[in-house]
CSV table of C-alpha atoms in Angstrom, one decimal:
chain,number,residue,atom,x,y,z
A,895,MET,CA,63.7,-20.1,10.0
A,896,HIS,CA,60.7,-19.9,11.9
A,897,ILE,CA,57.5,-18.5,10.7
A,898,LEU,CA,58.1,-15.3,13.4
A,899,SER,CA,61.7,-15.1,13.0
A,900,ASN,CA,61.4,-11.3,11.3
A,901,LEU,CA,59.5,-10.2,13.7
A,902,GLU,CA,61.1,-11.0,17.0
A,903,SER,CA,62.1,-7.4,17.7
A,904,CYS,CA,58.3,-6.3,17.6
A,905,LEU,CA,57.7,-9.1,20.6
A,906,ILE,CA,56.3,-8.1,24.1
A,907,SER,CA,58.9,-9.1,26.5
A,908,GLU,CA,58.7,-11.5,29.4
A,909,GLU,CA,59.3,-8.5,31.6
A,910,ILE,CA,56.5,-6.5,30.6
A,911,LEU,CA,54.2,-9.7,30.6
A,912,ALA,CA,55.3,-10.5,34.2
A,913,ARG,CA,54.6,-6.9,35.2
A,914,ALA,CA,51.4,-7.1,34.0
A,915,TYR,CA,50.6,-10.6,35.8
A,916,GLU,CA,51.7,-8.3,38.9
A,917,HIS,CA,49.2,-5.8,38.2
A,918,THR,CA,46.4,-8.2,37.7
A,919,SER,CA,44.6,-9.2,40.6
A,920,ALA,CA,44.1,-12.7,41.8
A,921,ALA,CA,40.5,-12.4,41.5
A,922,ARG,CA,40.5,-10.8,38.2
A,923,ARG,CA,43.2,-13.9,37.1
A,924,ALA,CA,40.4,-16.4,38.6
A,925,TRP,CA,37.8,-15.0,36.2
A,926,ILE,CA,40.5,-15.3,33.5
A,927,LYS,CA,40.9,-18.9,34.3
A,928,LYS,CA,37.2,-19.8,34.6
A,929,GLN,CA,36.9,-18.5,30.9
A,930,ILE,CA,39.7,-20.8,29.7
A,931,ALA,CA,38.6,-23.6,31.6
A,932,HIS,CA,34.8,-23.3,30.1
A,933,LEU,CA,36.7,-22.8,26.6
A,934,CYS,CA,38.4,-26.0,26.7
A,935,ALA,CA,35.2,-27.6,27.7
A,936,CYS,CA,33.5,-26.1,24.8
A,937,TYR,CA,36.3,-27.3,22.1
A,938,PRO,CA,37.4,-30.8,23.1
A,939,ALA,CA,40.8,-31.5,21.3
A,940,ASP,CA,40.6,-33.8,18.5
A,941,HIS,CA,43.8,-35.9,18.7
A,942,CYS,CA,43.5,-36.7,14.9
A,943,LEU,CA,45.8,-34.0,13.4
A,944,ASP,CA,45.1,-34.8,9.7
A,945,LYS,CA,42.3,-36.8,7.7
A,946,GLU,CA,41.9,-38.3,4.7
A,947,THR,CA,38.4,-40.0,3.9
A,948,LEU,CA,37.6,-41.9,0.5
A,949,CYS,CA,34.0,-42.0,-0.2
A,950,ARG,CA,32.4,-43.9,-3.3
A,951,LEU,CA,28.9,-42.6,-3.6
A,952,ASP,CA,26.6,-44.9,-5.3
A,953,GLY,CA,28.9,-45.8,-8.1
A,954,SER,CA,28.4,-42.7,-9.7
A,955,PHE,CA,31.7,-41.2,-8.5
A,956,SER,CA,34.6,-41.0,-5.7
A,957,ARG,CA,35.1,-38.2,-3.6
A,958,THR,CA,38.5,-37.8,-1.4
A,959,SER,CA,38.2,-35.2,1.4
A,960,ILE,CA,41.5,-34.1,3.2
A,961,SER,CA,41.7,-32.0,6.2
A,962,ARG,CA,44.9,-30.7,7.4
A,963,HIS,CA,45.8,-28.8,10.5
A,964,LEU,CA,47.1,-25.3,10.6
A,965,ASP,CA,50.5,-24.4,10.6
A,966,PHE,CA,49.5,-21.1,12.0
A,967,ALA,CA,46.6,-19.1,13.4
A,968,GLY,CA,46.9,-15.3,13.8
A,969,LEU,CA,44.6,-12.4,14.9
A,970,ILE,CA,45.0,-8.6,13.6
A,971,LEU,CA,44.0,-6.2,15.8
A,972,GLY,CA,44.3,-2.1,15.6
A,973,SER,CA,44.9,0.2,18.4
A,974,ALA,CA,41.3,-0.2,19.5
A,975,LEU,CA,41.6,-3.6,21.5
A,976,PRO,CA,38.6,-5.5,22.0
A,977,ALA,CA,38.2,-6.9,25.8
A,978,TRP,CA,40.3,-10.0,26.9
A,979,ASN,CA,37.6,-12.5,26.9
A,980,LYS,CA,36.4,-11.7,23.2
A,981,VAL,CA,40.1,-12.7,22.2
A,982,LEU,CA,40.6,-15.5,24.1
A,983,ALA,CA,37.2,-16.9,22.9
A,984,LEU,CA,39.1,-16.9,19.3
A,985,LEU,CA,42.6,-18.0,20.0
A,986,VAL,CA,42.1,-20.6,22.8
A,987,PRO,CA,40.2,-22.9,20.2
A,988,ALA,CA,42.8,-22.6,18.0
A,989,VAL,CA,45.6,-23.6,20.7
A,990,ILE,CA,43.3,-26.8,21.4
A,991,ASN,CA,42.5,-27.6,17.9
A,992,HIS,CA,46.5,-27.8,17.1
A,993,ALA,CA,47.6,-24.8,15.4
A,994,SER,CA,51.2,-25.2,15.5
A,995,ALA,CA,51.8,-22.0,16.2
A,996,THR,CA,49.4,-18.8,17.3
A,997,ALA,CA,50.1,-15.2,17.8
A,998,ILE,CA,48.6,-11.9,18.1
A,999,PHE,CA,49.4,-8.7,16.4
A,1000,ILE,CA,48.7,-5.3,17.5
A,1001,THR,CA,49.1,-2.4,15.4
A,1002,GLY,CA,49.3,1.2,16.5
A,1003,LYS,CA,50.1,0.6,20.3
A,1004,LYS,CA,53.2,0.9,22.5
A,1005,PRO,CA,53.8,-1.9,25.2
A,1006,GLU,CA,52.7,0.3,28.2
A,1007,GLU,CA,48.9,1.2,26.2
A,1008,VAL,CA,48.2,-2.5,26.4
A,1009,PRO,CA,45.8,-3.2,29.4
A,1010,ALA,CA,47.6,-5.9,31.9
A,1011,ASP,CA,44.5,-8.0,32.0
A,1012,PHE,CA,44.6,-8.0,28.2
A,1013,LEU,CA,48.3,-9.7,28.3
A,1014,THR,CA,47.7,-11.7,31.2
A,1015,ALA,CA,45.0,-13.5,30.0
A,1016,LEU,CA,46.7,-14.5,27.1
A,1017,GLU,CA,49.9,-15.5,28.9
A,1018,LEU,CA,47.5,-17.6,31.1
A,1019,ALA,CA,46.2,-19.0,27.9
A,1020,GLY,CA,49.6,-20.1,26.7
A,1021,ILE,CA,49.6,-17.3,24.0
A,1022,GLU,CA,52.8,-15.4,24.6
A,1023,ASP,CA,53.8,-14.5,21.0
A,1024,ILE,CA,52.3,-11.0,21.3
A,1025,TYR,CA,53.5,-8.7,18.7
A,1026,LEU,CA,53.7,-5.1,18.1
A,1027,VAL,CA,54.0,-3.9,14.9
A,1028,SER,CA,53.3,-1.3,12.4
A,1029,SER,CA,51.0,-1.8,9.7
A,1030,ASN,CA,53.7,-1.4,6.9
A,1031,LEU,CA,56.2,-4.1,8.6
A,1032,LEU,CA,53.2,-6.5,9.2
A,1033,HIS,CA,52.0,-6.1,5.4
A,1034,THR,CA,55.7,-6.9,4.2
A,1035,TRP,CA,55.7,-9.8,6.5
A,1036,LEU,CA,52.3,-11.3,5.5
A,1037,HIS,CA,53.3,-10.7,2.1
A,1038,GLY,CA,56.5,-12.8,2.5
A,1039,LEU,CA,55.3,-15.8,4.1
A,1040,ASP,CA,56.2,-19.1,2.2
A,1041,ARG,CA,53.4,-20.3,-0.1
A,1042,SER,CA,53.5,-24.0,1.5
A,1043,VAL,CA,52.5,-22.4,5.1
A,1044,GLN,CA,49.0,-23.4,5.7
A,1045,ALA,CA,48.4,-20.2,8.1
A,1046,ALA,CA,44.7,-18.5,8.8
A,1047,PHE,CA,44.4,-15.1,10.2
A,1048,PHE,CA,41.4,-13.3,11.9
A,1049,VAL,CA,40.2,-9.8,11.6
A,1050,PRO,CA,37.6,-8.1,13.3
A,1051,GLU,CA,34.6,-7.6,10.8
A,1052,GLY,CA,35.5,-4.7,8.7
A,1053,GLY,CA,39.2,-4.7,9.3
A,1054,THR,CA,41.1,-2.7,11.8
A,1055,SER,CA,41.5,1.0,12.6
A,1056,ASP,CA,44.5,1.0,10.8
A,1057,ASP,CA,42.9,-0.2,7.4
A,1058,LEU,CA,44.8,-3.6,7.6
A,1059,ALA,CA,41.9,-5.3,6.3
A,1060,TRP,CA,41.0,-8.1,4.2
A,1061,ASN,CA,42.0,-6.8,1.2
A,1062,LEU,CA,45.8,-6.6,2.5
A,1063,LEU,CA,46.0,-10.3,3.5
A,1064,PRO,CA,47.5,-12.3,0.7
A,1065,GLY,CA,45.2,-14.6,-1.3
A,1066,LYS,CA,46.9,-17.4,-0.2
A,1067,VAL,CA,46.0,-17.8,3.4
A,1068,LYS,CA,42.6,-18.5,4.7
A,1069,LYS,CA,40.7,-15.9,6.4
A,1070,ILE,CA,38.0,-15.9,9.0
A,1071,ALA,CA,35.4,-13.2,9.6
A,1072,LEU,CA,33.6,-12.9,13.2
A,1073,PRO,CA,30.6,-11.3,14.1
A,1074,TRP,CA,33.0,-8.9,16.0
A,1075,LYS,CA,32.5,-5.3,15.7
A,1076,SER,CA,32.5,-1.8,17.3
A,1077,GLY,CA,30.0,-1.0,19.6
A,1078,LEU,CA,28.9,-4.1,20.6
A,1079,LYS,CA,25.3,-3.6,22.6
A,1080,ALA,CA,24.3,-5.7,25.6
A,1081,GLY,CA,21.2,-5.9,27.7
A,1082,VAL,CA,21.4,-6.8,31.3
A,1083,TRP,CA,18.0,-7.6,32.9
A,1084,ALA,CA,18.2,-6.5,36.2
A,1085,GLY,CA,15.2,-8.8,37.4
A,1086,LYS,CA,14.6,-8.9,41.5
A,1087,GLN,CA,15.5,-12.5,41.7
A,1088,LEU,CA,19.0,-11.7,39.7
A,1089,ASP,CA,22.3,-10.9,41.4
A,1090,TRP,CA,24.8,-9.4,39.4
A,1091,ASP,CA,28.3,-8.9,39.6
A,1092,TRP,CA,28.2,-5.3,38.2
A,1093,ASP,CA,32.1,-5.0,38.8
A,1094,VAL,CA,33.2,-7.9,36.8
A,1095,ILE,CA,30.6,-7.3,33.8
A,1096,SER,CA,32.2,-3.9,33.8
A,1097,TRP,CA,35.8,-5.2,33.7
A,1098,ALA,CA,35.3,-7.8,31.7
A,1099,ASN,CA,33.3,-6.0,28.9
A,1100,SER,CA,35.1,-2.3,28.4
A,1101,ASP,CA,34.1,-2.7,24.8
A,1102,VAL,CA,30.6,-3.1,25.1
A,1103,HIS,CA,27.9,-0.7,25.5
A,1104,PHE,CA,25.2,-1.8,28.3
A,1105,MET,CA,21.5,-1.2,28.6
A,1106,VAL,CA,19.6,-2.1,31.6
A,1107,ALA,CA,16.3,-2.6,32.6
A,1108,GLY,CA,14.3,-4.6,35.8
A,1109,GLU,CA,13.9,-3.7,39.5
A,1110,LYS,CA,17.4,-3.6,40.0
A,1111,ALA,CA,18.1,-1.4,37.4
A,1112,ARG,CA,19.6,1.2,39.7
A,1113,LEU,CA,22.3,-1.2,41.0
A,1114,ALA,CA,23.8,-0.9,37.3
A,1115,PRO,CA,27.3,0.9,37.1
A,1116,PRO,CA,26.9,4.8,36.2
A,1117,ALA,CA,28.4,4.2,32.5
A,1118,PHE,CA,25.4,1.9,32.1
A,1119,GLU,CA,22.5,3.1,30.4
A,1120,VAL,CA,19.2,2.5,32.6
A,1121,LEU,CA,16.0,2.2,30.6
A,1122,GLU,CA,12.6,2.5,31.8
A,1123,LEU,CA,11.3,-0.4,29.9
A,1124,ASP,CA,8.8,-2.9,30.9
A,1125,ARG,CA,10.4,-6.6,30.0
A,1126,THR,CA,8.6,-7.1,26.7
A,1127,GLU,CA,10.1,-3.8,25.4
A,1128,PHE,CA,13.2,-4.5,26.6
A,1129,LEU,CA,13.7,-8.0,25.2
A,1130,ASP,CA,12.6,-6.2,21.8
A,1131,LEU,CA,15.6,-3.9,21.6
A,1132,ASP,CA,18.5,-4.8,19.5
A,1133,MET,CA,21.2,-6.2,21.4
A,1134,ASP,CA,23.9,-8.6,20.7
A,1135,VAL,CA,24.4,-10.4,24.1
A,1136,PHE,CA,21.5,-10.7,26.7
A,1137,PHE,CA,22.4,-11.1,30.6
A,1138,GLY,CA,19.5,-12.9,32.0
A,1139,PRO,CA,18.0,-16.2,32.6
A,1140,ARG,CA,17.4,-18.6,29.5
A,1141,ASP,CA,13.5,-18.4,29.1
A,1142,LEU,CA,14.3,-14.5,28.4
A,1143,PHE,CA,17.2,-15.1,26.3
A,1144,LEU,CA,15.1,-17.1,23.9
A,1145,GLN,CA,12.8,-14.2,23.6
A,1146,THR,CA,15.4,-12.0,22.4
A,1147,ARG,CA,17.8,-11.6,19.0
A,1148,ALA,CA,21.0,-11.8,21.1
A,1149,PHE,CA,23.7,-14.1,19.6
A,1150,LEU,CA,25.0,-15.1,23.1
A,1151,GLY,CA,23.3,-15.1,26.6
A,1152,LEU,CA,24.9,-15.1,30.0
A,1153,TYR,CA,23.6,-16.1,33.5
A,1154,PRO,CA,24.9,-14.8,36.7
A,1155,GLY,CA,28.0,-16.3,37.5
A,1156,MET,CA,29.0,-15.9,34.0
A,1157,GLU,CA,29.8,-12.4,33.7
A,1158,ALA,CA,33.2,-12.4,32.5
A,1159,CYS,CA,32.7,-15.3,30.0
A,1160,TRP,CA,32.6,-15.2,26.3
A,1161,ILE,CA,32.2,-17.6,23.4
A,1162,TRP,CA,31.4,-16.9,19.4
A,1163,PRO,CA,28.7,-19.0,18.3
A,1164,GLY,CA,29.4,-20.6,15.1
A,1165,LEU,CA,33.3,-20.8,15.8
A,1166,ASP,CA,33.9,-24.6,14.8
A,1167,PRO,CA,36.8,-26.8,15.2
A,1168,ALA,CA,36.7,-27.1,11.6
A,1169,PHE,CA,37.7,-23.6,11.1
A,1170,PHE,CA,41.3,-24.7,12.5
A,1171,TYR,CA,41.9,-27.0,9.3
A,1172,PHE,CA,42.4,-26.6,6.0
A,1173,HIS,CA,40.1,-28.4,4.0
A,1174,ARG,CA,40.5,-30.1,0.4
A,1175,GLU,CA,38.5,-32.5,-1.9
A,1176,PHE,CA,39.1,-34.5,-4.9
A,1177,TRP,CA,36.2,-35.8,-7.0
A,1178,SER,CA,37.1,-38.8,-9.7
A,1179,ARG,CA,35.3,-41.7,-11.9
A,1180,PRO,CA,34.9,-44.9,-10.0
A,1181,GLY,CA,37.7,-46.9,-10.6
A,1182,ALA,CA,40.2,-43.8,-11.1
A,1183,ASP,CA,41.8,-43.8,-7.9
A,1184,ALA,CA,44.7,-45.6,-8.7
A,1185,PRO,CA,48.0,-43.5,-8.5
A,1186,GLU,CA,49.8,-43.0,-11.9
A,1187,ASN,CA,52.7,-45.2,-12.9
């Protein structure tokens, strides 16, 4: 039986995906494809699915390191969905790095409440296993997973709005946290040399609060917070993301910086391909590596 068989009734239909695609403009689909292409460049596939290395260290002991690709990688979200680029930045690396199956689970949503561009982005990335489930059903399914399944689940830091957090995940699965929180803050330096695509920044980052300063700050959308600060004061603000040039980014504490032309892009710094493998270690005395008779 396939790992997801018991959830088939919760799967978003191909008709809904097709309708979402039709309602996502060609320009927006192009931005989504750009994000996917950049992620593929950042996370090149390792063609070795399983690895086992034996290292004898200075005659004192032997170390066997074993890595196996995931059978399954899942993302669990509550009703407050992040923007599509944040999700692709997590799941595209999982697909590239040989997770045999990849799926997203959304609790507390009806199909018509999921944004069209969110569904289109997942479909363009080859992630069509999108499930709208109740917290109770997902909890039951998680705890019914076969112990042999090498699975990893990702949830935003602090769990979801439906309290389907770390403590509800079975102990046998791998759990990875991200610097993903509600209320991400971004600073946009609107200097006179910079031309931002304000519409794209707004569309691709609906889950981010924006602060703007600089000579062109008044061009920002009405929802953006315009600050009358000089450059030094602005760069000292608490922000997660910085939109501006590299030399100014290095003066901030932001974990991500984006230049004009990258308005809809996203990556989770520190998300290493090693996350998408299960790792095991075996230590022994020298000469004790021979198999038992």
